Tab-separated table of N, CA, C and O in Angstrom:
chain	number	residue	atom	x	y	z
Y	1	MET	N	132.150	102.359	93.538
Y	1	MET	CA	132.290	103.368	94.568
Y	1	MET	C	130.983	104.159	94.687
Y	1	MET	O	130.369	104.528	93.699
Y	2	ILE	N	130.575	104.411	95.890
Y	2	ILE	CA	129.337	105.140	96.129
Y	2	ILE	C	129.597	106.631	95.959
Y	2	ILE	O	130.524	107.180	96.527
Y	3	LYS	N	128.760	107.275	95.164
Y	3	LYS	CA	128.856	108.723	95.009
Y	3	LYS	C	128.455	109.371	96.324
Y	3	LYS	O	127.629	108.851	97.056
Y	4	ASP	N	129.017	110.522	96.613
Y	4	ASP	CA	128.632	111.246	97.819
Y	4	ASP	C	127.352	112.020	97.509
Y	4	ASP	O	127.356	113.228	97.357
Y	5	ASN	N	126.276	111.300	97.398
Y	5	ASN	CA	124.976	111.846	97.086
Y	5	ASN	C	124.076	111.575	98.284
Y	5	ASN	O	123.907	110.429	98.683
Y	6	ILE	N	123.485	112.604	98.843
Y	6	ILE	CA	122.702	112.462	100.061
Y	6	ILE	C	121.550	111.473	99.887
Y	6	ILE	O	121.251	110.706	100.797
Y	7	ILE	N	120.919	111.454	98.738
Y	7	ILE	CA	119.803	110.528	98.512
Y	7	ILE	C	120.299	109.090	98.511
Y	7	ILE	O	119.680	108.204	99.107
Y	8	GLU	N	121.429	108.842	97.859
Y	8	GLU	CA	122.002	107.493	97.842
Y	8	GLU	C	122.475	107.098	99.233
Y	8	GLU	O	122.316	105.942	99.654
Y	9	ARG	N	123.060	108.041	99.949
Y	9	ARG	CA	123.566	107.780	101.298
Y	9	ARG	C	122.419	107.378	102.221
Y	9	ARG	O	122.521	106.405	102.972
Y	10	ILE	N	121.329	108.123	102.177
Y	10	ILE	CA	120.176	107.806	103.023
Y	10	ILE	C	119.631	106.428	102.670
Y	10	ILE	O	119.358	105.612	103.557
Y	11	GLY	N	119.479	106.164	101.383
Y	11	GLY	CA	118.962	104.865	100.957
Y	11	GLY	C	119.824	103.720	101.434
Y	11	GLY	O	119.317	102.717	101.952
Y	12	LEU	N	121.124	103.852	101.284
Y	12	LEU	CA	122.043	102.804	101.721
Y	12	LEU	C	121.977	102.613	103.236
Y	12	LEU	O	121.929	101.485	103.726
Y	13	ASN	N	121.945	103.707	103.972
Y	13	ASN	CA	121.869	103.599	105.428
Y	13	ASN	C	120.573	102.932	105.871
Y	13	ASN	O	120.576	102.127	106.807
Y	14	ILE	N	119.473	103.233	105.205
Y	14	ILE	CA	118.206	102.585	105.550
Y	14	ILE	C	118.306	101.083	105.317
Y	14	ILE	O	117.905	100.290	106.168
Y	15	VAL	N	118.849	100.689	104.178
Y	15	VAL	CA	119.001	99.258	103.878
Y	15	VAL	C	119.840	98.574	104.950
Y	15	VAL	O	119.451	97.532	105.491
Y	16	VAL	N	120.998	99.143	105.248
Y	16	VAL	CA	121.920	98.513	106.197
Y	16	VAL	C	121.283	98.397	107.581
Y	16	VAL	O	121.313	97.329	108.199
Y	17	ILE	N	120.702	99.471	108.057
Y	17	ILE	CA	120.083	99.443	109.391
Y	17	ILE	C	118.889	98.491	109.407
Y	17	ILE	O	118.719	97.699	110.339
Y	18	ARG	N	118.056	98.552	108.379
Y	18	ARG	CA	116.881	97.680	108.299
Y	18	ARG	C	117.300	96.215	108.328
Y	18	ARG	O	116.734	95.400	109.075
Y	19	GLU	N	118.297	95.860	107.529
Y	19	GLU	CA	118.750	94.469	107.481
Y	19	GLU	C	119.402	94.037	108.784
Y	19	GLU	O	119.212	92.897	109.223
Y	20	ARG	N	120.164	94.917	109.426
Y	20	ARG	CA	120.771	94.589	110.726
Y	20	ARG	C	119.713	94.297	111.780
Y	20	ARG	O	119.933	93.497	112.687
Y	21	LYS	N	118.579	94.958	111.667
Y	21	LYS	CA	117.490	94.748	112.616
Y	21	LYS	C	116.619	93.555	112.218
Y	21	LYS	O	115.691	93.196	112.936
Y	22	GLY	N	116.896	92.981	111.066
Y	22	GLY	CA	116.146	91.826	110.606
Y	22	GLY	C	114.777	92.168	110.033
Y	22	GLY	O	113.905	91.302	109.971
Y	23	PHE	N	114.598	93.411	109.621
Y	23	PHE	CA	113.323	93.846	109.066
Y	23	PHE	C	113.307	93.658	107.552
Y	23	PHE	O	114.300	93.934	106.880
Y	24	THR	N	112.173	93.263	107.036
Y	24	THR	CA	111.950	93.289	105.593
Y	24	THR	C	111.438	94.677	105.225
Y	24	THR	O	111.060	95.458	106.107
Y	25	GLN	N	111.400	94.950	103.940
Y	25	GLN	CA	110.793	96.213	103.509
Y	25	GLN	C	109.332	96.257	103.938
Y	25	GLN	O	108.828	97.310	104.325
Y	26	GLU	N	108.667	95.107	103.886
Y	26	GLU	CA	107.269	95.045	104.289
Y	26	GLU	C	107.099	95.394	105.760
Y	26	GLU	O	106.179	96.122	106.137
Y	27	LYS	N	107.992	94.880	106.604
Y	27	LYS	CA	107.915	95.163	108.035
Y	27	LYS	C	108.167	96.648	108.301
Y	27	LYS	O	107.452	97.275	109.096
Y	28	LEU	N	109.167	97.219	107.638
Y	28	LEU	CA	109.446	98.642	107.822
Y	28	LEU	C	108.260	99.483	107.344
Y	28	LEU	O	107.882	100.453	107.994
Y	29	ALA	N	107.651	99.085	106.241
Y	29	ALA	CA	106.475	99.797	105.745
Y	29	ALA	C	105.349	99.744	106.777
Y	29	ALA	O	104.692	100.755	107.040
Y	30	GLU	N	105.151	98.594	107.365
Y	30	GLU	CA	104.123	98.436	108.398
Y	30	GLU	C	104.403	99.338	109.597
Y	30	GLU	O	103.499	99.990	110.123
Y	31	LEU	N	105.649	99.396	110.021
Y	31	LEU	CA	106.033	100.205	111.183
Y	31	LEU	C	105.913	101.701	110.925
Y	31	LEU	O	105.712	102.478	111.862
Y	32	THR	N	106.058	102.108	109.674
Y	32	THR	CA	106.083	103.533	109.344
Y	32	THR	C	104.779	104.061	108.761
Y	32	THR	O	104.598	105.268	108.684
Y	33	GLY	N	103.916	103.168	108.299
Y	33	GLY	CA	102.701	103.602	107.627
Y	33	GLY	C	102.946	104.030	106.189
Y	33	GLY	O	102.089	104.649	105.572
Y	34	LEU	N	104.116	103.711	105.671
Y	34	LEU	CA	104.458	104.028	104.287
Y	34	LEU	C	104.289	102.770	103.431
Y	34	LEU	O	104.307	101.650	103.948
Y	35	HIS	N	104.154	102.932	102.138
Y	35	HIS	CA	103.991	101.789	101.239
Y	35	HIS	C	105.331	101.086	101.028
Y	35	HIS	O	106.376	101.730	100.935
Y	36	ARG	N	105.297	99.763	100.926
Y	36	ARG	CA	106.508	98.985	100.735
Y	36	ARG	C	107.248	99.404	99.469
Y	36	ARG	O	108.481	99.503	99.451
Y	37	ALA	N	106.518	99.677	98.408
Y	37	ALA	CA	107.165	100.098	97.150
Y	37	ALA	C	107.909	101.419	97.340
Y	37	ALA	O	108.998	101.609	96.773
Y	38	TYR	N	107.347	102.315	98.134
Y	38	TYR	CA	107.995	103.596	98.408
Y	38	TYR	C	109.286	103.381	99.192
Y	38	TYR	O	110.308	104.015	98.894
Y	39	ILE	N	109.254	102.471	100.164
Y	39	ILE	CA	110.478	102.135	100.925
Y	39	ILE	C	111.554	101.654	99.952
Y	39	ILE	O	112.708	102.092	100.013
Y	40	GLY	N	111.184	100.771	99.034
Y	40	GLY	CA	112.139	100.268	98.048
Y	40	GLY	C	112.695	101.370	97.164
Y	40	GLY	O	113.896	101.395	96.862
Y	41	GLN	N	111.849	102.292	96.755
Y	41	GLN	CA	112.300	103.401	95.911
Y	41	GLN	C	113.268	104.307	96.662
Y	41	GLN	O	114.239	104.790	96.075
Y	42	ILE	N	113.025	104.509	97.931
Y	42	ILE	CA	113.945	105.310	98.747
Y	42	ILE	C	115.282	104.589	98.875
Y	42	ILE	O	116.342	105.189	98.712
Y	43	GLU	N	115.227	103.292	99.161
Y	43	GLU	CA	116.463	102.522	99.322
Y	43	GLU	C	117.294	102.501	98.045
Y	43	GLU	O	118.520	102.472	98.101
Y	44	ARG	N	116.644	102.527	96.899
Y	44	ARG	CA	117.351	102.518	95.609
Y	44	ARG	C	117.667	103.928	95.111
Y	44	ARG	O	118.163	104.098	93.999
Y	45	ALA	N	117.387	104.936	95.931
Y	45	ALA	CA	117.639	106.353	95.607
Y	45	ALA	C	116.861	106.792	94.375
Y	45	ALA	O	117.311	107.642	93.613
Y	46	GLU	N	115.669	106.228	94.185
Y	46	GLU	CA	114.814	106.621	93.076
Y	46	GLU	C	113.853	107.748	93.465
Y	46	GLU	O	113.287	108.390	92.591
Y	47	LYS	N	113.661	107.938	94.757
Y	47	LYS	CA	112.764	108.980	95.269
Y	47	LYS	C	113.531	109.909	96.179
Y	47	LYS	O	114.399	109.487	96.940
Y	48	ASN	N	113.175	111.171	96.126
Y	48	ASN	CA	113.738	112.170	97.029
Y	48	ASN	C	112.825	112.211	98.254
Y	48	ASN	O	111.695	112.684	98.165
Y	49	ILE	N	113.291	111.722	99.365
Y	49	ILE	CA	112.459	111.582	100.558
Y	49	ILE	C	112.267	112.923	101.260
Y	49	ILE	O	113.206	113.711	101.377
Y	50	GLY	N	111.054	113.165	101.717
Y	50	GLY	CA	110.752	114.358	102.493
Y	50	GLY	C	111.114	114.169	103.956
Y	50	GLY	O	111.292	113.045	104.429
Y	51	LEU	N	111.207	115.262	104.670
Y	51	LEU	CA	111.609	115.200	106.079
Y	51	LEU	C	110.618	114.435	106.947
Y	51	LEU	O	111.025	113.692	107.848
Y	52	LYS	N	109.331	114.599	106.695
Y	52	LYS	CA	108.337	113.877	107.503
Y	52	LYS	C	108.475	112.375	107.327
Y	52	LYS	O	108.411	111.614	108.301
Y	53	ASN	N	108.674	111.931	106.096
Y	53	ASN	CA	108.838	110.500	105.854
Y	53	ASN	C	110.181	109.997	106.369
Y	53	ASN	O	110.280	108.858	106.826
Y	54	LEU	N	111.204	110.833	106.301
Y	54	LEU	CA	112.498	110.457	106.869
Y	54	LEU	C	112.353	110.231	108.381
Y	54	LEU	O	112.895	109.270	108.925
Y	55	ALA	N	111.593	111.108	109.029
Y	55	ALA	CA	111.345	110.957	110.471
Y	55	ALA	C	110.562	109.683	110.755
Y	55	ALA	O	110.855	108.971	111.728
Y	56	LYS	N	109.587	109.349	109.915
Y	56	LYS	CA	108.815	108.115	110.100
Y	56	LYS	C	109.721	106.892	110.000
Y	56	LYS	O	109.605	105.950	110.793
Y	57	ILE	N	110.622	106.914	109.026
Y	57	ILE	CA	111.536	105.776	108.851
Y	57	ILE	C	112.510	105.695	110.018
Y	57	ILE	O	112.764	104.605	110.537
Y	58	ALA	N	113.049	106.815	110.447
Y	58	ALA	CA	113.955	106.816	111.600
Y	58	ALA	C	113.235	106.249	112.823
Y	58	ALA	O	113.800	105.421	113.552
Y	59	ASN	N	111.997	106.662	113.049
Y	59	ASN	CA	111.229	106.139	114.182
Y	59	ASN	C	110.977	104.644	114.032
Y	59	ASN	O	111.087	103.897	115.003
Y	60	GLY	N	110.632	104.218	112.825
Y	60	GLY	CA	110.390	102.797	112.580
Y	60	GLY	C	111.625	101.949	112.819
Y	60	GLY	O	111.527	100.810	113.280
Y	61	LEU	N	112.789	102.507	112.509
Y	61	LEU	CA	114.056	101.795	112.720
Y	61	LEU	C	114.619	102.033	114.125
Y	61	LEU	O	115.631	101.437	114.483
Y	62	ASN	N	113.963	102.919	114.878
Y	62	ASN	CA	114.400	103.266	116.236
Y	62	ASN	C	115.821	103.831	116.245
Y	62	ASN	O	116.670	103.409	117.033
Y	63	VAL	N	116.058	104.776	115.317
Y	63	VAL	CA	117.345	105.478	115.241
Y	63	VAL	C	117.073	106.972	115.128
Y	63	VAL	O	115.957	107.391	114.820
Y	64	ASN	N	118.093	107.773	115.364
Y	64	ASN	CA	117.994	109.208	115.153
Y	64	ASN	C	118.095	109.497	113.665
Y	64	ASN	O	118.799	108.794	112.937
Y	65	ILE	N	117.427	110.553	113.223
Y	65	ILE	CA	117.504	110.932	111.808
Y	65	ILE	C	118.959	111.111	111.375
Y	65	ILE	O	119.328	110.735	110.269
Y	66	GLY	N	119.781	111.628	112.251
Y	66	GLY	CA	121.191	111.841	111.931
Y	66	GLY	C	121.895	110.585	111.481
Y	66	GLY	O	122.792	110.632	110.641
Y	67	GLU	N	121.505	109.439	112.037
Y	67	GLU	CA	122.135	108.173	111.637
Y	67	GLU	C	121.834	107.834	110.180
Y	67	GLU	O	122.625	107.163	109.520
Y	68	LEU	N	120.695	108.288	109.684
Y	68	LEU	CA	120.352	108.036	108.283
Y	68	LEU	C	121.095	108.982	107.358
Y	68	LEU	O	121.220	108.699	106.164
Y	69	LEU	N	121.613	110.080	107.901
Y	69	LEU	CA	122.337	111.062	107.095
Y	69	LEU	C	123.849	110.873	107.155
Y	69	LEU	O	124.572	111.442	106.332
Y	70	ASP	N	124.319	110.099	108.116
Y	70	ASP	CA	125.756	109.895	108.294
Y	70	ASP	C	126.386	109.214	107.095
Y	70	ASP	O	125.691	108.673	106.238
Y	71	GLU	N	127.702	109.196	107.078
Y	71	GLU	CA	128.422	108.435	106.060
Y	71	GLU	C	127.920	106.993	106.117
Y	71	GLU	O	127.577	106.500	107.182
Y	72	PRO	N	127.878	106.312	104.969
Y	72	PRO	CA	127.344	104.939	104.938
Y	72	PRO	C	128.048	104.011	105.919
Y	72	PRO	O	129.240	104.143	106.155
Y	73	TYR	N	127.255	103.120	106.468
Y	73	TYR	CA	127.760	102.135	107.433
Y	73	TYR	C	128.745	101.207	106.775
Y	73	TYR	O	128.687	100.874	105.652
């Protein structure tokens, strides 16, 4: 069961949306200007993401930031 932890929720939502769009972590990193390892750390809830980077990822995935904060897909 997934804990109701905002960091885990964001990471899971990024993974689900990224995979639905057919993006690899490398592709998302390219689209956002962030490092691929950092994308992986966010997806695994190992890093606490800042708002600016959250906005970069939302833009790279072409979604609203709110979709990354919603209950997991």
